[in-house]
Amino acid sequence: MTDLSEAHLEAFLEMMSAERGAAVNTLQSYERDLKDALLFLRSRGTRLITATADDLRSYLSHLAGEGFKSSSQARRLSALRQFYKFLYAEGLRGDDPTGILDAPKKGRALPKTLSIDDVSKLIGQAEAEAKSGDDAFSKLRMHALIELLYATGMRVSELVSLPASVLSQNGRFLVIRGKGNKERLVPLSQAAIRAMRAYGEALREKEDGAASPWLFPSYGKSGYLPRQVFARDLKGLAARAGIRVAAISPHVLRHAFASHLLANGADLRAVQELLGHSDISTTQIYTHVLDERLHELVQNHHPLAKQAKKQD
């Protein structure tokens, strides 16, 4: 029997162009992906227009085996879905074999983070600027923001909306109100306490009796510093510290906080509590740090690994 797969593929592309106005690049992508599937199926003695769900699963498995990323596999499955919907709509098939196929699972991207050296540079730059005379209030505020963020791993929304009442807390801990209005207790470093106190003194002088309920007040609608303003100023600080601006954001500092704790032996459950994650599966994205630490531990301390190093 004559294989009409290529003829139906051409008809599909014509429909996508004429009826849906698909761009040239889109059409070329569909053609490339579908022809790749056609050639694979043909090599197995199967026609594209008569392929079953199992045939298409084999094709997706083949892509995975060839090292294609899940995003590339998902794109090819999307092209196949469109093609078989066309065949079904035209009465060329009585079913859609892609209807019961699951999209390839995308691997969870590792969070961006900073090295301990880069964080030290950033904090050092903020501290040095806070000691200069020009625009002292803004620089003291930035220093306090950076120290608090890295010391606690707070979400940026939690940081900028801290109440002014935290200045009256003399302890080493800070109560943070997070998602779902849940409160959690986080410890403060001595550096964060000093930076917050210095900023608090400057804030009292600036307010001159007209106290705001917020630790980082502003004239905006919310009454406190917008997180976008902090993110912008943070990038400026990073540039002055010689850190790649594209690599920095408030959220990256939160990731650095978690990664550095785990790399230095912190328990995953403890980090979960500090970050305010309701589910530990959210915190487990940082387990790549634990994996690296365990690998290093084995390499440095396992007797067989030590023996192998001596032989080298």
PDB file of C-alpha atoms in Angstrom:
ATOM      1  CA  MET A   1       0.000   0.000   0.000  1.00  0.00           C
ATOM      2  CA  THR A   2       1.234   3.455  -0.944  1.00  0.00           C
ATOM      3  CA  ASP A   3       2.441   5.568   1.988  1.00  0.00           C
ATOM      4  CA  LEU A   4       0.681   8.921   1.776  1.00  0.00           C
ATOM      5  CA  SER A   5       2.310  10.281   4.942  1.00  0.00           C
ATOM      6  CA  GLU A   6       4.431  12.870   3.134  1.00  0.00           C
ATOM      7  CA  ALA A   7       1.457  14.065   1.045  1.00  0.00           C
ATOM      8  CA  HIS A   8      -0.661  14.500   4.178  1.00  0.00           C
ATOM      9  CA  LEU A   9       2.240  16.261   5.892  1.00  0.00           C
ATOM     10  CA  GLU A  10       2.372  18.768   2.997  1.00  0.00           C
ATOM     11  CA  ALA A  11      -1.391  19.266   3.259  1.00  0.00           C
ATOM     12  CA  PHE A  12      -1.027  19.901   6.992  1.00  0.00           C
ATOM     13  CA  LEU A  13       1.642  22.551   6.407  1.00  0.00           C
ATOM     14  CA  GLU A  14      -0.514  24.236   3.756  1.00  0.00           C
ATOM     15  CA  MET A  15      -3.412  24.356   6.215  1.00  0.00           C
ATOM     16  CA  MET A  16      -1.198  25.854   8.929  1.00  0.00           C
ATOM     17  CA  SER A  17      -0.032  28.536   6.517  1.00  0.00           C
ATOM     18  CA  ALA A  18      -3.340  29.372   4.819  1.00  0.00           C
ATOM     19  CA  GLU A  19      -5.835  29.001   7.672  1.00  0.00           C
ATOM     20  CA  ARG A  20      -3.749  29.785  10.745  1.00  0.00           C
ATOM     21  CA  GLY A  21      -1.220  32.164   9.257  1.00  0.00           C
ATOM     22  CA  ALA A  22       1.754  30.325  10.722  1.00  0.00           C
ATOM     23  CA  ALA A  23       5.077  32.095  10.290  1.00  0.00           C
ATOM     24  CA  VAL A  24       7.755  30.693   7.979  1.00  0.00           C
ATOM     25  CA  ASN A  25       9.969  29.718  10.917  1.00  0.00           C
ATOM     26  CA  THR A  26       7.054  27.897  12.559  1.00  0.00           C
ATOM     27  CA  LEU A  27       6.269  25.987   9.383  1.00  0.00           C
ATOM     28  CA  GLN A  28       9.903  25.013   8.931  1.00  0.00           C
ATOM     29  CA  SER A  29      10.041  23.794  12.536  1.00  0.00           C
ATOM     30  CA  TYR A  30       6.883  21.686  12.067  1.00  0.00           C
ATOM     31  CA  GLU A  31       8.217  20.227   8.831  1.00  0.00           C
ATOM     32  CA  ARG A  32      11.608  19.381  10.332  1.00  0.00           C
ATOM     33  CA  ASP A  33      10.133  17.758  13.447  1.00  0.00           C
ATOM     34  CA  LEU A  34       7.463  15.772  11.607  1.00  0.00           C
ATOM     35  CA  LYS A  35       9.873  14.524   8.950  1.00  0.00           C
ATOM     36  CA  ASP A  36      12.200  13.346  11.693  1.00  0.00           C
ATOM     37  CA  ALA A  37       9.335  11.354  13.224  1.00  0.00           C
ATOM     38  CA  LEU A  38       8.355  10.058   9.771  1.00  0.00           C
ATOM     39  CA  LEU A  39      11.887   8.762   9.085  1.00  0.00           C
ATOM     40  CA  PHE A  40      12.135   7.112  12.500  1.00  0.00           C
ATOM     41  CA  LEU A  41       8.792   5.356  12.092  1.00  0.00           C
ATOM     42  CA  ARG A  42       9.603   4.336   8.539  1.00  0.00           C
ATOM     43  CA  SER A  43      12.840   2.712   9.757  1.00  0.00           C
ATOM     44  CA  ARG A  44      10.642   0.570  12.032  1.00  0.00           C
ATOM     45  CA  GLY A  45       8.282  -0.366   9.186  1.00  0.00           C
ATOM     46  CA  THR A  46       5.539   2.007  10.362  1.00  0.00           C
ATOM     47  CA  ARG A  47       3.817   4.851   8.493  1.00  0.00           C
ATOM     48  CA  LEU A  48       3.372   8.256  10.122  1.00  0.00           C
ATOM     49  CA  ILE A  49      -0.323   8.399   9.241  1.00  0.00           C
ATOM     50  CA  THR A  50      -1.057   4.998  10.822  1.00  0.00           C
ATOM     51  CA  ALA A  51       1.264   5.202  13.829  1.00  0.00           C
ATOM     52  CA  THR A  52      -0.140   4.099  17.192  1.00  0.00           C
ATOM     53  CA  ALA A  53       0.394   5.655  20.596  1.00  0.00           C
ATOM     54  CA  ASP A  54       3.009   2.982  21.348  1.00  0.00           C
ATOM     55  CA  ASP A  55       4.857   3.834  18.124  1.00  0.00           C
ATOM     56  CA  LEU A  56       4.995   7.484  19.169  1.00  0.00           C
ATOM     57  CA  ARG A  57       6.132   6.570  22.694  1.00  0.00           C
ATOM     58  CA  SER A  58       9.001   4.659  21.086  1.00  0.00           C
ATOM     59  CA  TYR A  59       9.880   7.751  19.082  1.00  0.00           C
ATOM     60  CA  LEU A  60       9.927   9.946  22.214  1.00  0.00           C
ATOM     61  CA  SER A  61      12.035   7.346  24.026  1.00  0.00           C
ATOM     62  CA  HIS A  62      14.425   7.379  21.075  1.00  0.00           C
ATOM     63  CA  LEU A  63      14.767  11.161  21.404  1.00  0.00           C
ATOM     64  CA  ALA A  64      15.474  10.845  25.124  1.00  0.00           C
ATOM     65  CA  GLY A  65      18.081   8.183  24.402  1.00  0.00           C
ATOM     66  CA  GLU A  66      19.744  10.488  21.902  1.00  0.00           C
ATOM     67  CA  GLY A  67      20.116  13.112  24.617  1.00  0.00           C
ATOM     68  CA  PHE A  68      17.390  15.513  23.514  1.00  0.00           C
ATOM     69  CA  LYS A  69      16.280  17.839  26.308  1.00  0.00           C
ATOM     70  CA  SER A  70      12.746  17.474  27.635  1.00  0.00           C
ATOM     71  CA  SER A  71      11.883  20.864  26.088  1.00  0.00           C
ATOM     72  CA  SER A  72      12.912  19.584  22.634  1.00  0.00           C
ATOM     73  CA  GLN A  73      10.936  16.378  23.142  1.00  0.00           C
ATOM     74  CA  ALA A  74       7.889  18.418  24.205  1.00  0.00           C
ATOM     75  CA  ARG A  75       8.177  20.585  21.086  1.00  0.00           C
ATOM     76  CA  ARG A  76       8.186  17.540  18.820  1.00  0.00           C
ATOM     77  CA  LEU A  77       5.245  16.025  20.639  1.00  0.00           C
ATOM     78  CA  SER A  78       3.386  19.323  20.151  1.00  0.00           C
ATOM     79  CA  ALA A  79       4.012  19.124  16.390  1.00  0.00           C
ATOM     80  CA  LEU A  80       2.703  15.554  16.351  1.00  0.00           C
ATOM     81  CA  ARG A  81      -0.409  16.585  18.295  1.00  0.00           C
ATOM     82  CA  GLN A  82      -1.197  19.282  15.743  1.00  0.00           C
ATOM     83  CA  PHE A  83      -0.637  16.897  12.849  1.00  0.00           C
ATOM     84  CA  TYR A  84      -2.904  14.147  14.191  1.00  0.00           C
ATOM     85  CA  LYS A  85      -5.614  16.651  15.108  1.00  0.00           C
ATOM     86  CA  PHE A  86      -5.518  17.729  11.467  1.00  0.00           C
ATOM     87  CA  LEU A  87      -5.809  14.126  10.258  1.00  0.00           C
ATOM     88  CA  TYR A  88      -8.745  13.523  12.612  1.00  0.00           C
ATOM     89  CA  ALA A  89     -10.522  16.727  11.556  1.00  0.00           C
ATOM     90  CA  GLU A  90     -10.088  15.828   7.882  1.00  0.00           C
ATOM     91  CA  GLY A  91     -11.479  12.341   8.430  1.00  0.00           C
ATOM     92  CA  LEU A  92      -8.165  10.757   7.512  1.00  0.00           C
ATOM     93  CA  ARG A  93      -7.961   9.027  10.895  1.00  0.00           C
ATOM     94  CA  GLY A  94     -10.639   7.956  13.304  1.00  0.00           C
ATOM     95  CA  ASP A  95      -8.539   8.648  16.397  1.00  0.00           C
ATOM     96  CA  ASP A  96      -5.746  10.822  17.756  1.00  0.00           C
ATOM     97  CA  PRO A  97      -2.860   8.644  19.036  1.00  0.00           C
ATOM     98  CA  THR A  98      -1.294  11.582  20.888  1.00  0.00           C
ATOM     99  CA  GLY A  99      -4.351  12.045  23.090  1.00  0.00           C
ATOM    100  CA  ILE A 100      -3.109   9.576  25.708  1.00  0.00           C
ATOM    101  CA  LEU A 101       0.558  10.583  25.600  1.00  0.00           C
ATOM    102  CA  ASP A 102       2.067  12.474  28.526  1.00  0.00           C
ATOM    103  CA  ALA A 103       4.352  15.393  27.861  1.00  0.00           C
ATOM    104  CA  PRO A 104       7.998  14.746  28.798  1.00  0.00           C
ATOM    105  CA  LYS A 105       8.710  15.932  32.321  1.00  0.00           C
ATOM    106  CA  LYS A 106      10.875  18.980  32.416  1.00  0.00           C
ATOM    107  CA  GLY A 107      13.801  18.872  34.768  1.00  0.00           C
ATOM    108  CA  ARG A 108      13.613  21.490  37.478  1.00  0.00           C
ATOM    109  CA  ALA A 109      16.182  24.184  36.825  1.00  0.00           C
ATOM    110  CA  LEU A 110      18.758  24.742  39.519  1.00  0.00           C
ATOM    111  CA  PRO A 111      18.458  28.162  41.124  1.00  0.00           C
ATOM    112  CA  LYS A 112      20.988  30.851  40.325  1.00  0.00           C
ATOM    113  CA  THR A 113      23.256  31.573  43.219  1.00  0.00           C
ATOM    114  CA  LEU A 114      26.399  33.477  44.149  1.00  0.00           C
ATOM    115  CA  SER A 115      29.696  32.260  45.520  1.00  0.00           C
ATOM    116  CA  ILE A 116      30.643  33.140  49.075  1.00  0.00           C
ATOM    117  CA  ASP A 117      33.373  35.390  47.651  1.00  0.00           C
ATOM    118  CA  ASP A 118      30.863  37.331  45.550  1.00  0.00           C
ATOM    119  CA  VAL A 119      28.531  37.769  48.518  1.00  0.00           C
ATOM    120  CA  SER A 120      31.478  39.025  50.580  1.00  0.00           C
ATOM    121  CA  LYS A 121      32.324  41.516  47.830  1.00  0.00           C
ATOM    122  CA  LEU A 122      28.723  42.709  47.695  1.00  0.00           C
ATOM    123  CA  ILE A 123      28.395  43.138  51.456  1.00  0.00           C
ATOM    124  CA  GLY A 124      31.853  44.730  51.658  1.00  0.00           C
ATOM    125  CA  GLN A 125      30.896  47.259  48.985  1.00  0.00           C
ATOM    126  CA  ALA A 126      27.652  48.121  50.797  1.00  0.00           C
ATOM    127  CA  GLU A 127      29.497  48.481  54.121  1.00  0.00           C
ATOM    128  CA  ALA A 128      32.184  50.711  52.621  1.00  0.00           C
ATOM    129  CA  GLU A 129      29.604  52.950  50.949  1.00  0.00           C
ATOM    130  CA  ALA A 130      27.597  53.177  54.187  1.00  0.00           C
ATOM    131  CA  LYS A 131      30.648  54.770  55.850  1.00  0.00           C
ATOM    132  CA  SER A 132      30.960  57.480  53.201  1.00  0.00           C
ATOM    133  CA  GLY A 133      29.407  60.901  53.690  1.00  0.00           C
ATOM    134  CA  ASP A 134      27.321  61.337  50.528  1.00  0.00           C
ATOM    135  CA  ASP A 135      23.657  60.255  50.601  1.00  0.00           C
ATOM    136  CA  ALA A 136      24.312  58.501  53.896  1.00  0.00           C
ATOM    137  CA  PHE A 137      20.718  57.449  54.565  1.00  0.00           C
ATOM    138  CA  SER A 138      20.262  55.544  51.281  1.00  0.00           C
ATOM    139  CA  LYS A 139      23.615  53.807  51.717  1.00  0.00           C
ATOM    140  CA  LEU A 140      22.899  52.816  55.315  1.00  0.00           C
ATOM    141  CA  ARG A 141      19.535  51.476  54.141  1.00  0.00           C
ATOM    142  CA  MET A 142      21.146  49.417  51.374  1.00  0.00           C
ATOM    143  CA  HIS A 143      23.693  48.003  53.806  1.00  0.00           C
ATOM    144  CA  ALA A 144      20.923  47.000  56.222  1.00  0.00           C
ATOM    145  CA  LEU A 145      18.874  45.440  53.402  1.00  0.00           C
ATOM    146  CA  ILE A 146      21.803  43.354  52.138  1.00  0.00           C
ATOM    147  CA  GLU A 147      22.886  42.181  55.597  1.00  0.00           C
ATOM    148  CA  LEU A 148      19.324  41.239  56.596  1.00  0.00           C
ATOM    149  CA  LEU A 149      18.625  39.428  53.339  1.00  0.00           C
ATOM    150  CA  TYR A 150      21.766  37.296  53.412  1.00  0.00           C
ATOM    151  CA  ALA A 151      21.544  36.665  57.167  1.00  0.00           C
ATOM    152  CA  THR A 152      17.949  35.426  57.067  1.00  0.00           C
ATOM    153  CA  GLY A 153      17.163  34.252  53.514  1.00  0.00           C
ATOM    154  CA  MET A 154      13.924  36.233  53.598  1.00  0.00           C
ATOM    155  CA  ARG A 155      11.779  36.673  50.517  1.00  0.00           C
ATOM    156  CA  VAL A 156      12.247  40.180  49.150  1.00  0.00           C
ATOM    157  CA  SER A 157       8.558  40.929  49.803  1.00  0.00           C
ATOM    158  CA  GLU A 158       9.072  39.962  53.459  1.00  0.00           C
ATOM    159  CA  LEU A 159      12.192  42.090  53.715  1.00  0.00           C
ATOM    160  CA  VAL A 160      10.863  45.373  52.336  1.00  0.00           C
ATOM    161  CA  SER A 161       7.638  45.084  54.375  1.00  0.00           C
ATOM    162  CA  LEU A 162       9.304  44.532  57.752  1.00  0.00           C
ATOM    163  CA  PRO A 163       7.603  46.609  60.463  1.00  0.00           C
ATOM    164  CA  ALA A 164       9.570  49.373  62.200  1.00  0.00           C
ATOM    165  CA  SER A 165       8.888  47.591  65.484  1.00  0.00           C
ATOM    166  CA  VAL A 166      11.764  45.180  64.739  1.00  0.00           C
ATOM    167  CA  LEU A 167      14.110  48.007  65.770  1.00  0.00           C
ATOM    168  CA  SER A 168      12.897  47.662  69.348  1.00  0.00           C
ATOM    169  CA  GLN A 169      13.801  43.947  69.387  1.00  0.00           C
ATOM    170  CA  ASN A 170      17.180  43.613  71.060  1.00  0.00           C
ATOM    171  CA  GLY A 171      17.519  39.851  70.643  1.00  0.00           C
ATOM    172  CA  ARG A 172      19.386  37.791  68.082  1.00  0.00           C
ATOM    173  CA  PHE A 173      16.184  36.651  66.403  1.00  0.00           C
ATOM    174  CA  LEU A 174      13.682  38.224  64.055  1.00  0.00           C
ATOM    175  CA  VAL A 175      10.013  37.298  63.679  1.00  0.00           C
ATOM    176  CA  ILE A 176       9.020  37.215  60.011  1.00  0.00           C
ATOM    177  CA  ARG A 177       5.460  37.099  58.747  1.00  0.00           C
ATOM    178  CA  GLY A 178       5.519  35.118  55.519  1.00  0.00           C
ATOM    179  CA  LYS A 179       3.145  33.452  53.064  1.00  0.00           C
ATOM    180  CA  GLY A 180      -0.255  32.531  54.444  1.00  0.00           C
ATOM    181  CA  ASN A 181       0.357  35.015  57.278  1.00  0.00           C
ATOM    182  CA  LYS A 182       2.540  32.382  58.968  1.00  0.00           C
ATOM    183  CA  GLU A 183       5.207  33.560  61.371  1.00  0.00           C
ATOM    184  CA  ARG A 184       8.685  32.087  61.674  1.00  0.00           C
ATOM    185  CA  LEU A 185      11.704  32.886  63.791  1.00  0.00           C
ATOM    186  CA  VAL A 186      15.069  33.477  62.114  1.00  0.00           C
ATOM    187  CA  PRO A 187      18.421  34.250  63.731  1.00  0.00           C
ATOM    188  CA  LEU A 188      20.345  37.421  62.935  1.00  0.00           C
ATOM    189  CA  SER A 189      24.074  37.720  62.452  1.00  0.00           C
ATOM    190  CA  GLN A 190      26.006  40.294  64.476  1.00  0.00           C
ATOM    191  CA  ALA A 191      26.765  42.123  61.226  1.00  0.00           C
ATOM    192  CA  ALA A 192      23.032  42.325  60.387  1.00  0.00           C
ATOM    193  CA  ILE A 193      22.228  43.607  63.888  1.00  0.00           C
ATOM    194  CA  ARG A 194      24.883  46.346  63.632  1.00  0.00           C
ATOM    195  CA  ALA A 195      23.750  47.388  60.141  1.00  0.00           C
ATOM    196  CA  MET A 196      20.105  47.507  61.223  1.00  0.00           C
ATOM    197  CA  ARG A 197      20.903  49.586  64.305  1.00  0.00           C
ATOM    198  CA  ALA A 198      22.981  52.085  62.327  1.00  0.00           C
ATOM    199  CA  TYR A 199      20.207  52.389  59.778  1.00  0.00           C
ATOM    200  CA  GLY A 200      17.586  52.692  62.563  1.00  0.00           C
ATOM    201  CA  GLU A 201      19.407  55.671  64.074  1.00  0.00           C
ATOM    202  CA  ALA A 202      19.532  57.375  60.679  1.00  0.00           C
ATOM    203  CA  LEU A 203      15.842  56.598  60.144  1.00  0.00           C
ATOM    204  CA  ARG A 204      14.825  58.222  63.445  1.00  0.00           C
ATOM    205  CA  GLU A 205      16.795  61.345  62.568  1.00  0.00           C
ATOM    206  CA  LYS A 206      15.257  61.522  59.128  1.00  0.00           C
ATOM    207  CA  GLU A 207      11.676  61.014  60.328  1.00  0.00           C
ATOM    208  CA  ASP A 208      12.011  63.656  63.051  1.00  0.00           C
ATOM    209  CA  GLY A 209       8.961  62.458  64.994  1.00  0.00           C
ATOM    210  CA  ALA A 210       6.775  61.502  61.994  1.00  0.00           C
ATOM    211  CA  ALA A 211       7.377  57.778  62.449  1.00  0.00           C
ATOM    212  CA  SER A 212       6.338  55.311  59.775  1.00  0.00           C
ATOM    213  CA  PRO A 213       5.053  51.839  60.701  1.00  0.00           C
ATOM    214  CA  TRP A 214       7.555  50.359  58.225  1.00  0.00           C
ATOM    215  CA  LEU A 215      11.264  49.706  58.660  1.00  0.00           C
ATOM    216  CA  PHE A 216      11.954  50.784  55.068  1.00  0.00           C
ATOM    217  CA  PRO A 217       9.343  53.500  54.415  1.00  0.00           C
ATOM    218  CA  SER A 218       8.666  55.176  51.092  1.00  0.00           C
ATOM    219  CA  TYR A 219       6.157  57.587  49.590  1.00  0.00           C
ATOM    220  CA  GLY A 220       4.621  54.891  47.393  1.00  0.00           C
ATOM    221  CA  LYS A 221       1.141  53.441  47.660  1.00  0.00           C
ATOM    222  CA  SER A 222       2.227  50.569  49.922  1.00  0.00           C
ATOM    223  CA  GLY A 223       4.083  52.881  52.264  1.00  0.00           C
ATOM    224  CA  TYR A 224       7.256  50.795  52.157  1.00  0.00           C
ATOM    225  CA  LEU A 225      10.158  50.404  49.750  1.00  0.00           C
ATOM    226  CA  PRO A 226       9.013  48.759  46.482  1.00  0.00           C
ATOM    227  CA  ARG A 227      10.884  45.531  45.816  1.00  0.00           C
ATOM    228  CA  GLN A 228      11.556  46.707  42.248  1.00  0.00           C
ATOM    229  CA  VAL A 229      13.462  49.708  43.604  1.00  0.00           C
ATOM    230  CA  PHE A 230      15.548  47.488  45.856  1.00  0.00           C
ATOM    231  CA  ALA A 231      16.252  45.099  42.953  1.00  0.00           C
ATOM    232  CA  ARG A 232      17.398  48.033  40.792  1.00  0.00           C
ATOM    233  CA  ASP A 233      19.645  49.459  43.517  1.00  0.00           C
ATOM    234  CA  LEU A 234      21.052  45.987  44.195  1.00  0.00           C
ATOM    235  CA  LYS A 235      22.177  45.672  40.584  1.00  0.00           C
ATOM    236  CA  GLY A 236      23.862  49.055  40.837  1.00  0.00           C
ATOM    237  CA  LEU A 237      25.695  47.932  43.967  1.00  0.00           C
ATOM    238  CA  ALA A 238      26.746  44.689  42.247  1.00  0.00           C
ATOM    239  CA  ALA A 239      28.189  46.637  39.319  1.00  0.00           C
ATOM    240  CA  ARG A 240      30.223  48.796  41.674  1.00  0.00           C
ATOM    241  CA  ALA A 241      31.450  45.664  43.468  1.00  0.00           C
ATOM    242  CA  GLY A 242      32.630  44.141  40.187  1.00  0.00           C
ATOM    243  CA  ILE A 243      29.959  41.422  40.114  1.00  0.00           C
ATOM    244  CA  ARG A 244      28.166  40.517  36.882  1.00  0.00           C
ATOM    245  CA  VAL A 245      24.875  42.442  37.042  1.00  0.00           C
ATOM    246  CA  ALA A 246      22.909  39.750  35.174  1.00  0.00           C
ATOM    247  CA  ALA A 247      23.781  37.276  37.928  1.00  0.00           C
ATOM    248  CA  ILE A 248      22.297  39.294  40.790  1.00  0.00           C
ATOM    249  CA  SER A 249      18.792  39.780  42.170  1.00  0.00           C
ATOM    250  CA  PRO A 250      17.223  39.703  45.650  1.00  0.00           C
ATOM    251  CA  HIS A 251      16.047  36.143  44.988  1.00  0.00           C
ATOM    252  CA  VAL A 252      19.588  35.074  44.062  1.00  0.00           C
ATOM    253  CA  LEU A 253      20.745  36.220  47.509  1.00  0.00           C
ATOM    254  CA  ARG A 254      17.999  34.079  49.075  1.00  0.00           C
ATOM    255  CA  HIS A 255      19.298  31.126  47.058  1.00  0.00           C
ATOM    256  CA  ALA A 256      22.848  31.921  48.148  1.00  0.00           C
ATOM    257  CA  PHE A 257      21.749  31.917  51.782  1.00  0.00           C
ATOM    258  CA  ALA A 258      20.256  28.419  51.448  1.00  0.00           C
ATOM    259  CA  SER A 259      23.062  26.976  49.313  1.00  0.00           C
ATOM    260  CA  HIS A 260      25.825  28.264  51.579  1.00  0.00           C
ATOM    261  CA  LEU A 261      24.115  26.898  54.689  1.00  0.00           C
ATOM    262  CA  LEU A 262      23.781  23.438  53.160  1.00  0.00           C
ATOM    263  CA  ALA A 263      27.313  23.500  51.800  1.00  0.00           C
ATOM    264  CA  ASN A 264      28.556  24.143  55.327  1.00  0.00           C
ATOM    265  CA  GLY A 265      26.648  21.310  56.952  1.00  0.00           C
ATOM    266  CA  ALA A 266      23.179  22.677  57.743  1.00  0.00           C
ATOM    267  CA  ASP A 267      20.266  20.235  57.937  1.00  0.00           C
ATOM    268  CA  LEU A 268      17.755  20.385  55.078  1.00  0.00           C
ATOM    269  CA  ARG A 269      14.821  20.565  57.519  1.00  0.00           C
ATOM    270  CA  ALA A 270      16.401  23.503  59.304  1.00  0.00           C
ATOM    271  CA  VAL A 271      16.879  25.331  56.001  1.00  0.00           C
ATOM    272  CA  GLN A 272      13.238  24.610  55.143  1.00  0.00           C
ATOM    273  CA  GLU A 273      12.154  26.322  58.376  1.00  0.00           C
ATOM    274  CA  LEU A 274      14.404  29.316  57.796  1.00  0.00           C
ATOM    275  CA  LEU A 275      13.169  29.804  54.224  1.00  0.00           C
ATOM    276  CA  GLY A 276       9.534  29.457  55.254  1.00  0.00           C
ATOM    277  CA  HIS A 277       8.795  26.604  52.826  1.00  0.00           C
ATOM    278  CA  SER A 278       5.616  24.754  53.782  1.00  0.00           C
ATOM    279  CA  ASP A 279       6.732  21.649  51.868  1.00  0.00           C
ATOM    280  CA  ILE A 280      10.254  20.239  52.037  1.00  0.00           C
ATOM    281  CA  SER A 281      10.036  19.277  48.363  1.00  0.00           C
ATOM    282  CA  THR A 282      10.436  22.988  47.578  1.00  0.00           C
ATOM    283  CA  THR A 283      13.639  23.086  49.607  1.00  0.00           C
ATOM    284  CA  GLN A 284      14.956  19.928  47.954  1.00  0.00           C
ATOM    285  CA  ILE A 285      15.907  21.920  44.859  1.00  0.00           C
ATOM    286  CA  TYR A 286      19.054  22.723  46.842  1.00  0.00           C
ATOM    287  CA  THR A 287      20.009  19.076  47.285  1.00  0.00           C
ATOM    288  CA  HIS A 288      22.535  19.428  44.456  1.00  0.00           C
ATOM    289  CA  VAL A 289      24.600  21.301  47.054  1.00  0.00           C
ATOM    290  CA  LEU A 290      24.269  18.364  49.443  1.00  0.00           C
ATOM    291  CA  ASP A 291      25.262  15.965  46.668  1.00  0.00           C
ATOM    292  CA  GLU A 292      28.422  17.959  45.988  1.00  0.00           C
ATOM    293  CA  ARG A 293      29.262  18.125  49.703  1.00  0.00           C
ATOM    294  CA  LEU A 294      28.747  14.376  50.163  1.00  0.00           C
ATOM    295  CA  HIS A 295      30.898  13.633  47.125  1.00  0.00           C
ATOM    296  CA  GLU A 296      33.661  15.831  48.528  1.00  0.00           C
ATOM    297  CA  LEU A 297      33.260  14.177  51.947  1.00  0.00           C
ATOM    298  CA  VAL A 298      33.729  10.714  50.478  1.00  0.00           C
ATOM    299  CA  GLN A 299      36.675  11.786  48.320  1.00  0.00           C
ATOM    300  CA  ASN A 300      38.473  13.413  51.246  1.00  0.00           C
ATOM    301  CA  HIS A 301      37.671  11.013  54.077  1.00  0.00           C
ATOM    302  CA  HIS A 302      36.914   7.543  52.712  1.00  0.00           C
ATOM    303  CA  PRO A 303      39.939   5.283  53.372  1.00  0.00           C
ATOM    304  CA  LEU A 304      39.909   3.817  49.841  1.00  0.00           C
ATOM    305  CA  ALA A 305      39.740   7.287  48.291  1.00  0.00           C
ATOM    306  CA  LYS A 306      42.688   8.376  50.450  1.00  0.00           C
ATOM    307  CA  GLN A 307      44.634   5.300  49.377  1.00  0.00           C
ATOM    308  CA  ALA A 308      43.972   6.043  45.701  1.00  0.00           C
ATOM    309  CA  LYS A 309      45.261   9.608  46.169  1.00  0.00           C
ATOM    310  CA  LYS A 310      48.501   8.321  47.724  1.00  0.00           C
ATOM    311  CA  GLN A 311      49.037   5.975  44.780  1.00  0.00           C
ATOM    312  CA  ASP A 312      48.570   8.863  42.353  1.00  0.00           C
TER     313      ASP A 312
END
